[in-house]
Amino acid sequence: MRDSERELATLLIAALNLEGKQIDEIDPSAPLFGDAGSGWGLDSIDALEIALAIQQKYGVELRAEDEATRQAFASLTALVDYVAQRRAGA
Amino acid sequence: MSNAWMPLLDLAEPDVPLFMQRDGLIGRGQFAGAVEALAKRLPQQPYALNLCESRYAFSMVLCALALRGQTGLLPSSGAAGMMDQLAQAYPGAVVLSETAGATTFTVDSRGGRVSLGRLPPVDSDAAVAIAFTSGSTGQPQPQSKTWRALHHVGAVLSRRLLAGLERCSIVATVPAQHMYGLEASIMLPLAGGHCVWSGRPAFPDDMRAALLAMPAPRVLVTTPIHVRALLLSGTRLPELACLISATAPLPPEMAQQAEQVFSAPVLEVYGCSEAGTVATRRTVAGDLWQPLDGIRVETRDSLSLVHGMHLAGPVPLQDVLEIEGNDFRLLGRASDMLKVAGKRASLADLTRQLLSIPGVVDGVVFQPETGDDMLQRPAALVVAPHLSESEILGALGRLIDPVFLPRPLRKIEGLPRNTVGKLPRSTLQRLLADA
């Protein structure tokens, strides 16, 4: 796992109260939403919390209605890359 | 009840906008045309599931079904388990959605101009929609709604919450399938002559963009979770005429802060799926709720009842009320209902679903005591020697709305049932901490 992925995973675990989740067991390509068996099993309320946490930490505003956000929410890797790209562009 | 007919929609001013989409406005006349065209194409079945996500498509289906004398089912989630239950309870029900699927009837807005004023009236006492609640038995309970009742609440809500305002622009963050969403984001614009944003903005920046796209006076229909997110993010919204919140109590400090930040009154709606909206209040003005016009509340022994001329009979409430003149105070919940962002479930039902998973020997879903009530999720303790925690969560995720997935869910050796077979919450709390 990249350092940037580790950092964002730590942020998500804190923001979403997922204290049972071990960082070293996270697959950065696993889906964030939907099936709790193979991925994170997050839902729309978590999405709002993630958007808030990312805005507070990185100053990046997310829009749920953007196709880019939908793609960014596919996995931890995709989200890290998207936030980095938005910060570089800002 | 009498077989009274009433118009579906006031078409006196067909060009007044009713929906705003990203690609433009839909006027009342254009909407009526789309409804008439859809009503002609709908399959002939007594029941149809209205899964449409945009408020425009949802409303087209609601009205087209009413014209056809059919009934729309409004499931609180599209979770596979809920859909299976509905398919069993309403055999042959058609699924109506904007997204195409093998078993889905696709809703689109094709259709010509309506011959204005000629939209046929609807039977005001027929059930046009059925919402679902988690009843005290733990099984989802159907709640029939007539066009008369829905239209009445929409008109009264408009007069109460948007008094003195005309042609408001409404942006809502709640789904239309939820009773609050149905009344405040669909019936309120339909009956009150307002315009509503068709989409459902999820994040603060989406809410800002939607509000900016619409003209003043602007109204945000939302929940405490979204108000909290708006305040924490520091999002600057365009000028609001008012902000309406429901689904859970809004902490008075948060209401105070929101009134200052957005320079607008923050109004709360109290209701339930059985009765719809019961009362409203301006949170900063105090803890008394004012019943809607035509609604009367009563406490009888330990039971609280709602009477309304648009209701078929008195509706018992899940909350304990203290009545003061015409108004009332909420003293607390009478049961184990769980509400998260406009969705409801009972802990009893969640426990029942947990126990239905093969390999789960015993278990309980309960509400842990934490500091932050608003984001509170249920927790679960499970006895399942041959399943992992993620396997249990995976199985549960196919049965219930993910909003209610227990967090944390912990495996233990056995549940500490006391002598009467009950599970004291303090014991559960300790086990959760130790597990």
Short mmCIF file of C-alpha atoms in Angstrom, two decimals:
data_model
loop_
_atom_site.label_atom_id
_atom_site.label_comp_id
_atom_site.label_asym_id
_atom_site.label_seq_id
_atom_site.Cartn_x
_atom_site.Cartn_y
_atom_site.Cartn_z
CA MET A 1 0.00 0.00 0.00
CA ARG A 2 1.28 3.47 -0.85
CA ASP A 3 1.81 6.01 1.94
CA SER A 4 -0.93 8.20 0.48
CA GLU A 5 -3.35 5.26 0.59
CA ARG A 6 -2.38 4.53 4.17
CA GLU A 7 -3.00 8.18 5.07
CA LEU A 8 -6.46 8.27 3.47
CA ALA A 9 -7.39 4.87 4.95
CA THR A 10 -6.50 6.25 8.40
CA LEU A 11 -8.70 9.29 7.73
CA LEU A 12 -11.65 7.15 6.63
CA ILE A 13 -11.35 4.79 9.60
CA ALA A 14 -11.40 7.75 11.99
CA ALA A 15 -14.20 9.61 10.19
CA LEU A 16 -16.46 6.57 9.90
CA ASN A 17 -15.75 4.96 13.30
CA LEU A 18 -14.48 1.77 11.68
CA GLU A 19 -12.21 1.04 14.60
CA GLY A 20 -12.33 -2.73 13.93
CA LYS A 21 -10.64 -2.30 10.54
CA GLN A 22 -6.91 -3.09 10.34
CA ILE A 23 -4.99 -0.93 7.89
CA ASP A 24 -2.64 -3.75 6.93
CA GLU A 25 -5.59 -5.96 5.96
CA ILE A 26 -7.09 -3.39 3.58
CA ASP A 27 -7.02 -4.13 -0.12
CA PRO A 28 -6.66 -0.67 -1.72
CA SER A 29 -8.46 -1.88 -4.86
CA ALA A 30 -11.49 -3.24 -2.94
CA PRO A 31 -14.83 -1.49 -3.57
CA LEU A 32 -15.73 1.17 -0.98
CA PHE A 33 -19.50 0.81 -1.37
CA GLY A 34 -21.87 -2.12 -1.49
CA ASP A 35 -20.89 -5.65 -0.52
CA ALA A 36 -19.57 -5.68 3.05
CA GLY A 37 -18.14 -9.17 2.49
CA SER A 38 -15.50 -8.28 -0.12
CA GLY A 39 -15.13 -4.52 0.33
CA TRP A 40 -15.71 -1.74 2.85
CA GLY A 41 -19.51 -2.02 2.71
CA LEU A 42 -20.05 1.73 2.93
CA ASP A 43 -23.30 3.57 2.13
CA SER A 44 -24.60 7.01 1.19
CA ILE A 45 -24.24 8.44 4.70
CA ASP A 46 -20.61 7.31 4.78
CA ALA A 47 -20.15 9.02 1.41
CA LEU A 48 -21.28 12.31 2.95
CA GLU A 49 -18.86 11.81 5.87
CA ILE A 50 -16.00 10.99 3.45
CA ALA A 51 -16.73 14.12 1.41
CA LEU A 52 -16.69 16.16 4.62
CA ALA A 53 -13.44 14.59 5.90
CA ILE A 54 -11.67 15.14 2.56
CA GLN A 55 -12.88 18.74 2.37
CA GLN A 56 -11.67 19.42 5.91
CA LYS A 57 -8.26 17.76 5.51
CA TYR A 58 -7.36 18.55 1.88
CA GLY A 59 -9.65 21.45 1.01
CA VAL A 60 -11.09 19.51 -1.94
CA GLU A 61 -14.87 19.87 -2.46
CA LEU A 62 -16.53 16.76 -3.87
CA ARG A 63 -19.79 16.67 -5.79
CA ALA A 64 -21.82 13.46 -5.71
CA GLU A 65 -23.44 14.40 -9.01
CA ASP A 66 -20.09 14.45 -10.88
CA GLU A 67 -19.18 11.36 -12.84
CA ALA A 68 -15.55 11.87 -11.70
CA THR A 69 -16.62 11.53 -8.06
CA ARG A 70 -18.52 8.36 -8.84
CA GLN A 71 -15.37 6.89 -10.38
CA ALA A 72 -13.22 8.15 -7.51
CA PHE A 73 -15.43 6.36 -5.01
CA ALA A 74 -14.74 2.99 -6.70
CA SER A 75 -11.79 2.16 -4.41
CA LEU A 76 -9.24 3.61 -2.01
CA THR A 77 -6.67 3.80 -4.84
CA ALA A 78 -9.06 5.67 -7.12
CA LEU A 79 -10.01 8.09 -4.34
CA VAL A 80 -6.36 8.82 -3.45
CA ASP A 81 -5.52 9.50 -7.09
CA TYR A 82 -8.55 11.74 -7.55
CA VAL A 83 -7.82 13.83 -4.45
CA ALA A 84 -4.15 14.20 -5.50
CA GLN A 85 -5.20 15.30 -8.99
CA ARG A 86 -7.69 17.84 -7.62
CA ARG A 87 -5.13 19.23 -5.17
CA ALA A 88 -2.53 19.58 -7.92
CA GLY A 89 -5.04 21.38 -10.11
CA ALA A 90 -6.19 23.74 -7.36
CA MET B 1 -66.22 6.71 2.11
CA SER B 2 -67.75 8.65 -0.74
CA ASN B 3 -66.48 8.21 -4.23
CA ALA B 4 -65.36 11.80 -4.71
CA TRP B 5 -63.32 12.91 -7.71
CA MET B 6 -60.77 15.67 -7.67
CA PRO B 7 -58.33 17.16 -10.17
CA LEU B 8 -54.84 15.67 -10.11
CA LEU B 9 -53.12 18.95 -10.77
CA ASP B 10 -54.00 22.62 -10.97
CA LEU B 11 -53.35 23.51 -14.61
CA ALA B 12 -54.67 27.08 -14.53
CA GLU B 13 -51.12 28.33 -15.21
CA PRO B 14 -49.50 25.64 -17.36
CA ASP B 15 -46.24 27.54 -17.85
CA VAL B 16 -45.43 27.84 -14.14
CA PRO B 17 -42.38 25.62 -13.55
CA LEU B 18 -42.84 22.50 -11.43
CA PHE B 19 -39.47 20.73 -11.83
CA MET B 20 -35.96 21.99 -12.49
CA GLN B 21 -33.53 19.59 -14.09
CA ARG B 22 -29.95 20.21 -15.11
CA ASP B 23 -31.13 20.69 -18.68
CA GLY B 24 -33.96 23.05 -17.85
CA LEU B 25 -37.40 23.64 -16.44
CA ILE B 26 -40.51 21.46 -16.72
CA GLY B 27 -43.75 23.46 -16.56
CA ARG B 28 -46.97 22.16 -15.01
CA GLY B 29 -48.57 21.70 -18.43
CA GLN B 30 -45.60 19.82 -19.82
CA PHE B 31 -45.61 17.61 -16.74
CA ALA B 32 -49.32 16.88 -17.21
CA GLY B 33 -48.59 15.85 -20.81
CA ALA B 34 -45.87 13.47 -19.68
CA VAL B 35 -48.19 12.00 -17.04
CA GLU B 36 -50.96 11.45 -19.57
CA ALA B 37 -48.57 9.78 -22.01
CA LEU B 38 -47.07 7.54 -19.32
CA ALA B 39 -50.53 6.56 -18.02
CA LYS B 40 -51.38 5.27 -21.50
CA ARG B 41 -48.28 3.07 -21.64
CA LEU B 42 -48.31 1.60 -18.13
CA PRO B 43 -48.81 -2.15 -17.87
CA GLN B 44 -52.19 -3.07 -16.35
CA GLN B 45 -51.32 -4.37 -12.87
CA PRO B 46 -52.92 -3.31 -9.58
CA TYR B 47 -49.53 -2.53 -8.01
CA ALA B 48 -46.26 -1.01 -9.24
CA LEU B 49 -42.98 -0.35 -7.44
CA ASN B 50 -41.95 3.28 -7.88
CA LEU B 51 -38.14 3.17 -7.71
CA CYS B 52 -37.56 6.37 -9.72
CA GLU B 53 -34.78 8.48 -8.25
CA SER B 54 -35.42 11.83 -9.93
CA ARG B 55 -38.36 13.72 -8.48
CA TYR B 56 -39.67 14.41 -12.00
CA ALA B 57 -39.86 10.71 -12.95
CA PHE B 58 -41.09 9.74 -9.48
CA SER B 59 -43.94 12.27 -9.70
CA MET B 60 -44.83 11.18 -13.25
CA VAL B 61 -45.23 7.63 -11.98
CA LEU B 62 -47.16 8.70 -8.87
CA CYS B 63 -49.65 10.72 -10.94
CA ALA B 64 -49.89 8.28 -13.86
CA LEU B 65 -50.71 5.44 -11.46
CA ALA B 66 -53.34 7.61 -9.78
CA LEU B 67 -54.93 8.34 -13.19
CA ARG B 68 -55.02 4.65 -13.96
CA GLY B 69 -56.46 3.72 -10.57
CA GLN B 70 -53.34 1.69 -9.76
CA THR B 71 -51.31 1.83 -6.55
CA GLY B 72 -47.62 2.73 -6.28
CA LEU B 73 -45.45 0.92 -3.74
CA LEU B 74 -42.75 3.10 -2.18
CA PRO B 75 -40.06 0.86 -0.69
CA SER B 76 -37.73 2.66 1.69
CA SER B 77 -34.76 1.03 0.00
CA GLY B 78 -33.92 -1.02 -3.06
CA ALA B 79 -32.23 -3.67 -0.89
CA ALA B 80 -32.69 -7.16 -2.33
CA GLY B 81 -34.44 -8.43 0.81
CA MET B 82 -37.03 -5.64 0.76
CA MET B 83 -37.69 -6.26 -2.93
CA ASP B 84 -38.15 -9.99 -2.29
CA GLN B 85 -40.66 -9.27 0.49
CA LEU B 86 -42.63 -6.90 -1.75
CA ALA B 87 -42.59 -9.36 -4.66
CA GLN B 88 -44.13 -11.95 -2.33
CA ALA B 89 -46.70 -9.59 -0.81
CA TYR B 90 -47.72 -8.05 -4.18
CA PRO B 91 -47.37 -10.76 -6.82
CA GLY B 92 -47.10 -9.40 -10.35
CA ALA B 93 -46.20 -5.86 -9.25
CA VAL B 94 -44.34 -4.02 -12.02
CA VAL B 95 -41.00 -2.36 -11.25
CA LEU B 96 -40.88 1.23 -12.54
CA SER B 97 -37.49 2.91 -12.76
CA GLU B 98 -35.48 5.30 -14.93
CA THR B 99 -32.76 2.69 -15.38
CA ALA B 100 -33.49 -0.09 -17.81
CA GLY B 101 -33.42 -3.65 -16.50
CA ALA B 102 -34.60 -7.11 -17.49
CA THR B 103 -37.64 -6.99 -15.18
CA THR B 104 -38.09 -3.22 -15.22
CA PHE B 105 -40.49 -0.94 -17.06
CA THR B 106 -38.41 2.06 -18.02
CA VAL B 107 -39.87 5.48 -17.30
CA ASP B 108 -38.99 8.30 -19.64
CA SER B 109 -40.47 11.70 -20.25
CA ARG B 110 -41.51 11.10 -23.85
CA GLY B 111 -44.99 12.25 -24.68
CA GLY B 112 -46.63 15.21 -26.24
CA ARG B 113 -48.59 18.19 -25.06
CA VAL B 114 -51.61 17.57 -22.94
CA SER B 115 -54.89 18.99 -24.09
CA LEU B 116 -54.86 21.53 -21.28
CA GLY B 117 -57.46 21.25 -18.59
CA ARG B 118 -58.53 17.87 -19.91
CA LEU B 119 -56.45 15.69 -17.59
CA PRO B 120 -59.16 13.45 -16.10
CA PRO B 121 -59.88 13.71 -12.34
CA VAL B 122 -58.82 11.00 -9.92
CA ASP B 123 -60.76 9.12 -7.25
CA SER B 124 -59.70 11.05 -4.16
CA ASP B 125 -60.31 8.13 -1.79
CA ALA B 126 -58.44 5.45 -3.72
CA ALA B 127 -55.04 4.31 -2.44
CA VAL B 128 -52.56 5.91 -4.84
CA ALA B 129 -49.44 5.02 -2.86
CA ILE B 130 -48.34 2.65 -0.13
CA ALA B 131 -45.41 3.62 2.10
CA PHE B 132 -43.75 1.10 4.38
CA THR B 133 -42.89 1.39 8.04
CA SER B 134 -41.30 -0.99 10.48
CA GLY B 135 -44.19 -1.80 12.76
CA SER B 136 -43.96 -2.91 16.34
CA THR B 137 -44.06 -6.53 15.24
CA GLY B 138 -40.84 -5.96 13.32
CA GLN B 139 -42.35 -6.63 9.88
CA PRO B 140 -42.59 -3.74 7.39
CA GLN B 141 -46.14 -2.40 7.60
CA PRO B 142 -47.93 -1.03 4.52
CA GLN B 143 -49.47 2.45 4.93
CA SER B 144 -52.02 3.36 2.27
CA LYS B 145 -52.23 6.97 1.14
CA THR B 146 -55.11 8.53 -0.77
CA TRP B 147 -54.68 11.41 -3.20
CA ARG B 148 -56.95 13.51 -0.98
CA ALA B 149 -54.71 12.98 2.08
CA LEU B 150 -51.43 13.55 0.23
CA HIS B 151 -52.72 16.65 -1.53
CA HIS B 152 -54.17 18.04 1.71
CA VAL B 153 -50.87 17.71 3.58
CA GLY B 154 -48.92 19.24 0.67
CA ALA B 155 -51.22 22.29 0.62
CA VAL B 156 -51.25 22.72 4.40
CA LEU B 157 -47.47 22.32 4.65
CA SER B 158 -47.06 25.01 2.01
CA ARG B 159 -49.31 27.43 3.91
CA ARG B 160 -47.58 26.67 7.23
CA LEU B 161 -43.90 26.53 6.27
CA LEU B 162 -43.86 28.86 3.26
CA ALA B 163 -46.44 31.37 4.49
CA GLY B 164 -46.32 34.58 2.48
CA LEU B 165 -44.02 33.08 -0.14
CA GLU B 166 -44.99 32.24 -3.71
CA ARG B 167 -43.35 30.08 -6.34
CA CYS B 168 -40.52 28.91 -4.12
CA SER B 169 -37.56 26.91 -5.44
CA ILE B 170 -37.20 23.75 -3.39
CA VAL B 171 -34.06 21.62 -3.17
CA ALA B 172 -34.38 18.36 -1.22
CA THR B 173 -31.74 15.94 0.04
CA VAL B 174 -34.22 13.21 1.04
CA PRO B 175 -35.64 10.44 -1.16
CA ALA B 176 -39.18 10.85 -2.52
CA GLN B 177 -40.08 7.33 -1.38
CA HIS B 178 -39.83 8.36 2.27
CA MET B 179 -43.01 9.94 3.75
CA TYR B 180 -41.23 13.20 4.63
CA GLY B 181 -39.68 13.33 1.16
CA LEU B 182 -43.03 12.53 -0.47
CA GLU B 183 -44.90 15.25 1.44
CA ALA B 184 -42.26 17.99 1.59
CA SER B 185 -40.53 17.54 -1.79
CA ILE B 186 -43.32 16.21 -4.05
CA MET B 187 -46.76 17.11 -2.66
CA LEU B 188 -45.71 20.52 -1.32
CA PRO B 189 -44.61 21.81 -4.76
CA LEU B 190 -47.51 20.05 -6.55
CA ALA B 191 -50.20 21.40 -4.22
CA GLY B 192 -48.52 24.68 -3.27
CA GLY B 193 -47.51 25.94 -6.72
CA HIS B 194 -43.75 25.67 -6.12
CA CYS B 195 -40.88 24.30 -8.20
CA VAL B 196 -38.57 21.49 -7.03
CA TRP B 197 -35.04 20.46 -8.07
CA SER B 198 -35.45 17.04 -9.66
CA GLY B 199 -32.17 15.56 -8.37
CA ARG B 200 -31.12 14.63 -4.87
CA PRO B 201 -27.95 16.56 -3.97
CA ALA B 202 -25.90 14.47 -1.54
CA PHE B 203 -22.89 16.60 -0.60
CA PRO B 204 -22.72 20.23 0.56
CA ASP B 205 -21.31 21.38 -2.78
CA ASP B 206 -24.14 19.61 -4.65
CA MET B 207 -26.69 21.41 -2.46
CA ARG B 208 -25.02 24.74 -3.15
CA ALA B 209 -24.94 24.12 -6.93
CA ALA B 210 -28.62 23.09 -7.02
CA LEU B 211 -29.71 26.11 -4.98
CA LEU B 212 -27.62 28.44 -7.15
CA ALA B 213 -29.29 27.06 -10.28
CA MET B 214 -32.72 28.15 -9.03
CA PRO B 215 -34.25 31.57 -8.42
CA ALA B 216 -35.20 33.00 -4.99
CA PRO B 217 -37.12 32.37 -2.76
CA ARG B 218 -35.10 29.19 -2.11
CA VAL B 219 -35.97 26.45 0.36
CA LEU B 220 -33.79 23.54 1.47
CA VAL B 221 -35.65 20.39 2.57
CA THR B 222 -33.16 18.27 4.46
CA THR B 223 -32.14 16.30 7.58
CA PRO B 224 -30.00 16.96 10.67
CA ILE B 225 -27.17 14.92 9.14
CA HIS B 226 -27.04 17.21 6.11
CA VAL B 227 -27.36 20.38 8.22
CA ARG B 228 -24.40 19.19 10.29
CA ALA B 229 -22.37 18.54 7.11
CA LEU B 230 -23.24 21.99 5.71
CA LEU B 231 -22.14 23.69 8.93
CA LEU B 232 -18.91 21.69 9.33
CA SER B 233 -17.92 22.21 5.69
CA GLY B 234 -18.47 25.96 5.91
CA THR B 235 -20.34 25.83 2.58
CA ARG B 236 -21.71 29.21 1.55
CA LEU B 237 -25.26 28.85 0.27
CA PRO B 238 -27.18 31.44 -1.71
CA GLU B 239 -29.84 33.30 0.23
CA LEU B 240 -32.46 30.94 1.70
CA ALA B 241 -36.08 31.74 2.56
CA CYS B 242 -36.04 28.86 5.04
CA LEU B 243 -34.47 25.53 5.83
CA ILE B 244 -36.71 22.57 6.70
CA SER B 245 -35.44 19.57 8.65
CA ALA B 246 -37.01 16.27 9.66
CA THR B 247 -36.37 12.53 10.21
CA ALA B 248 -34.62 13.05 13.56
CA PRO B 249 -34.56 15.73 16.25
CA LEU B 250 -32.40 18.71 15.31
CA PRO B 251 -30.25 19.73 18.30
CA PRO B 252 -31.30 23.29 19.30
CA GLU B 253 -27.67 24.53 19.24
CA MET B 254 -27.31 23.31 15.66
CA ALA B 255 -30.58 25.02 14.67
CA GLN B 256 -29.33 28.25 16.28
CA GLN B 257 -26.03 28.06 14.43
CA ALA B 258 -27.76 27.25 11.12
CA GLU B 259 -30.10 30.24 11.52
CA GLN B 260 -27.09 32.52 12.02
CA VAL B 261 -24.94 31.07 9.22
CA PHE B 262 -27.73 30.93 6.61
CA SER B 263 -29.69 33.97 7.85
CA ALA B 264 -32.93 32.03 7.53
CA PRO B 265 -35.44 30.40 9.85
CA VAL B 266 -34.86 26.72 10.53
CA LEU B 267 -38.18 24.86 10.66
CA GLU B 268 -38.65 21.31 11.85
CA VAL B 269 -41.28 18.82 10.77
CA TYR B 270 -42.50 16.03 13.02
CA GLY B 271 -44.41 13.10 11.64
CA CYS B 272 -44.50 9.40 10.97
CA SER B 273 -45.25 7.20 7.99
CA GLU B 274 -48.63 6.21 9.41
CA ALA B 275 -49.98 9.78 9.78
CA GLY B 276 -47.58 11.77 7.59
CA THR B 277 -46.67 15.22 8.89
CA VAL B 278 -48.19 15.85 12.31
CA ALA B 279 -46.69 19.14 13.48
CA THR B 280 -44.00 21.75 12.83
CA ARG B 281 -41.95 24.17 14.88
CA ARG B 282 -39.21 26.73 14.59
CA THR B 283 -36.55 24.97 16.64
CA VAL B 284 -35.02 28.10 18.18
CA ALA B 285 -38.45 29.28 19.39
CA GLY B 286 -38.76 26.48 21.92
CA ASP B 287 -39.66 22.85 22.38
CA LEU B 288 -43.40 23.16 21.61
CA TRP B 289 -44.73 21.69 18.36
CA GLN B 290 -47.71 23.22 16.54
CA PRO B 291 -49.99 20.60 14.95
CA LEU B 292 -50.80 21.08 11.25
CA ASP B 293 -54.19 22.59 10.42
CA GLY B 294 -56.81 19.85 10.66
CA ILE B 295 -54.67 17.73 13.02
CA ARG B 296 -55.38 17.16 16.69
CA VAL B 297 -53.22 15.17 19.12
CA GLU B 298 -54.47 13.48 22.24
CA THR B 299 -52.96 11.42 25.02
CA ARG B 300 -55.06 8.60 26.37
CA ASP B 301 -53.51 6.71 29.27
CA SER B 302 -49.95 6.13 28.08
CA LEU B 303 -50.92 6.25 24.40
CA SER B 304 -50.51 9.27 22.12
CA LEU B 305 -52.99 9.55 19.26
CA VAL B 306 -53.19 11.73 16.14
CA HIS B 307 -56.59 12.64 14.70
CA GLY B 308 -56.91 14.21 11.28
CA MET B 309 -59.78 14.77 8.91
CA HIS B 310 -57.61 13.35 6.12
CA LEU B 311 -56.76 10.22 8.16
CA ALA B 312 -58.92 7.10 8.08
CA GLY B 313 -58.85 6.86 11.89
CA PRO B 314 -56.80 7.85 14.93
CA VAL B 315 -53.11 6.96 14.53
CA PRO B 316 -51.09 5.89 17.59
CA LEU B 317 -47.66 7.52 17.81
CA GLN B 318 -44.37 5.86 18.76
CA ASP B 319 -43.52 8.84 20.96
CA VAL B 320 -44.72 10.01 24.34
CA LEU B 321 -46.34 13.47 24.17
CA GLU B 322 -47.11 16.17 26.69
CA ILE B 323 -49.96 18.39 25.53
CA GLU B 324 -50.09 22.12 26.26
CA GLY B 325 -53.12 23.89 24.78
CA ASN B 326 -53.12 23.08 21.08
CA ASP B 327 -49.38 22.37 21.09
CA PHE B 328 -47.30 19.52 22.45
CA ARG B 329 -43.84 18.52 23.62
CA LEU B 330 -42.06 15.30 22.67
CA LEU B 331 -40.93 13.47 25.78
CA GLY B 332 -39.11 10.59 24.13
CA ARG B 333 -39.47 7.53 22.00
CA ALA B 334 -41.73 4.81 23.23
CA SER B 335 -40.03 1.98 21.42
CA ASP B 336 -36.87 0.81 19.80
CA MET B 337 -37.24 2.56 16.47
CA LEU B 338 -34.07 3.48 14.71
CA LYS B 339 -33.94 6.35 12.26
CA VAL B 340 -30.94 7.09 10.09
CA ALA B 341 -31.12 9.82 7.44
CA GLY B 342 -34.80 9.42 6.81
CA LYS B 343 -34.78 5.64 6.87
CA ARG B 344 -36.42 3.64 9.61
CA ALA B 345 -36.00 0.20 11.02
CA SER B 346 -36.83 -1.40 14.31
CA LEU B 347 -34.12 -3.11 16.31
CA ALA B 348 -36.46 -6.09 16.63
CA ASP B 349 -36.65 -6.42 12.84
CA LEU B 350 -32.87 -6.07 12.42
CA THR B 351 -32.35 -8.77 15.06
CA ARG B 352 -34.84 -11.01 13.28
CA GLN B 353 -32.95 -10.58 10.00
CA LEU B 354 -29.63 -11.32 11.74
CA LEU B 355 -31.01 -14.54 13.24
CA SER B 356 -32.29 -15.66 9.83
CA ILE B 357 -28.73 -16.04 8.50
CA PRO B 358 -27.71 -19.72 8.29
CA GLY B 359 -24.91 -20.35 10.80
CA VAL B 360 -26.03 -17.61 13.21
CA VAL B 361 -26.92 -19.38 16.47
CA ASP B 362 -27.93 -16.37 18.53
CA GLY B 363 -27.55 -12.64 18.30
CA VAL B 364 -28.91 -9.21 19.04
CA VAL B 365 -28.89 -5.82 17.32
CA PHE B 366 -29.03 -2.97 19.82
CA GLN B 367 -28.33 0.73 20.22
CA PRO B 368 -25.05 1.39 22.02
CA GLU B 369 -24.63 4.48 24.18
CA THR B 370 -22.28 6.94 22.54
CA GLY B 371 -21.83 10.67 22.60
CA ASP B 372 -22.99 11.50 19.11
CA ASP B 373 -26.66 10.52 18.75
CA MET B 374 -27.02 11.71 15.22
CA LEU B 375 -24.59 9.39 13.53
CA GLN B 376 -25.43 6.54 15.79
CA ARG B 377 -25.54 3.15 14.18
CA PRO B 378 -26.75 -0.02 15.80
CA ALA B 379 -24.21 -2.50 17.14
CA ALA B 380 -24.53 -6.28 17.13
CA LEU B 381 -23.30 -9.19 19.18
CA VAL B 382 -23.46 -12.53 17.39
CA VAL B 383 -22.94 -16.15 18.30
CA ALA B 384 -21.86 -17.94 15.12
CA PRO B 385 -18.98 -20.40 15.64
CA HIS B 386 -18.45 -21.16 11.95
CA LEU B 387 -18.84 -17.71 10.37
CA SER B 388 -16.43 -14.76 10.28
CA GLU B 389 -17.60 -11.25 11.13
CA SER B 390 -17.24 -10.16 7.51
CA GLU B 391 -19.25 -13.19 6.32
CA ILE B 392 -22.06 -12.25 8.71
CA LEU B 393 -21.96 -8.60 7.57
CA GLY B 394 -21.96 -9.71 3.94
CA ALA B 395 -25.05 -11.89 4.48
CA LEU B 396 -26.80 -9.18 6.48
CA GLY B 397 -26.02 -6.59 3.78
CA ARG B 398 -28.15 -8.62 1.36
CA LEU B 399 -31.12 -8.54 3.78
CA ILE B 400 -31.24 -5.01 5.15
CA ASP B 401 -30.53 -1.46 4.08
CA PRO B 402 -26.77 -0.85 4.46
CA VAL B 403 -27.53 2.26 6.55
CA PHE B 404 -28.52 -0.08 9.37
CA LEU B 405 -25.58 -2.49 9.13
CA PRO B 406 -24.33 -2.89 12.72
CA ARG B 407 -21.08 -1.15 13.39
CA PRO B 408 -19.36 -2.73 15.19
CA LEU B 409 -20.55 -6.29 14.80
CA ARG B 410 -18.70 -8.56 17.23
CA LYS B 411 -18.68 -12.33 17.67
CA ILE B 412 -18.98 -13.70 21.19
CA GLU B 413 -19.33 -17.15 22.81
CA GLY B 414 -22.85 -16.69 24.13
CA LEU B 415 -25.39 -13.97 24.94
CA PRO B 416 -25.84 -13.05 28.60
CA ARG B 417 -29.60 -13.48 28.84
CA ASN B 418 -30.92 -12.71 32.30
CA THR B 419 -33.48 -14.76 34.20
CA VAL B 420 -36.40 -13.51 32.14
CA GLY B 421 -34.57 -14.09 28.89
CA LYS B 422 -33.88 -10.40 28.35
CA LEU B 423 -30.57 -8.81 27.47
CA PRO B 424 -29.82 -5.79 29.67
CA ARG B 425 -28.28 -3.05 27.53
CA SER B 426 -25.59 -2.28 30.10
CA THR B 427 -24.36 -5.88 29.83
CA LEU B 428 -24.39 -5.72 26.04
CA GLN B 429 -22.48 -2.46 26.16
CA ARG B 430 -19.77 -4.02 28.35
CA LEU B 431 -19.49 -7.10 26.12
CA LEU B 432 -19.14 -4.89 23.06
CA ALA B 433 -16.26 -3.04 24.70
CA ASP B 434 -14.55 -6.28 25.75
CA ALA B 435 -15.04 -8.29 22.57
#
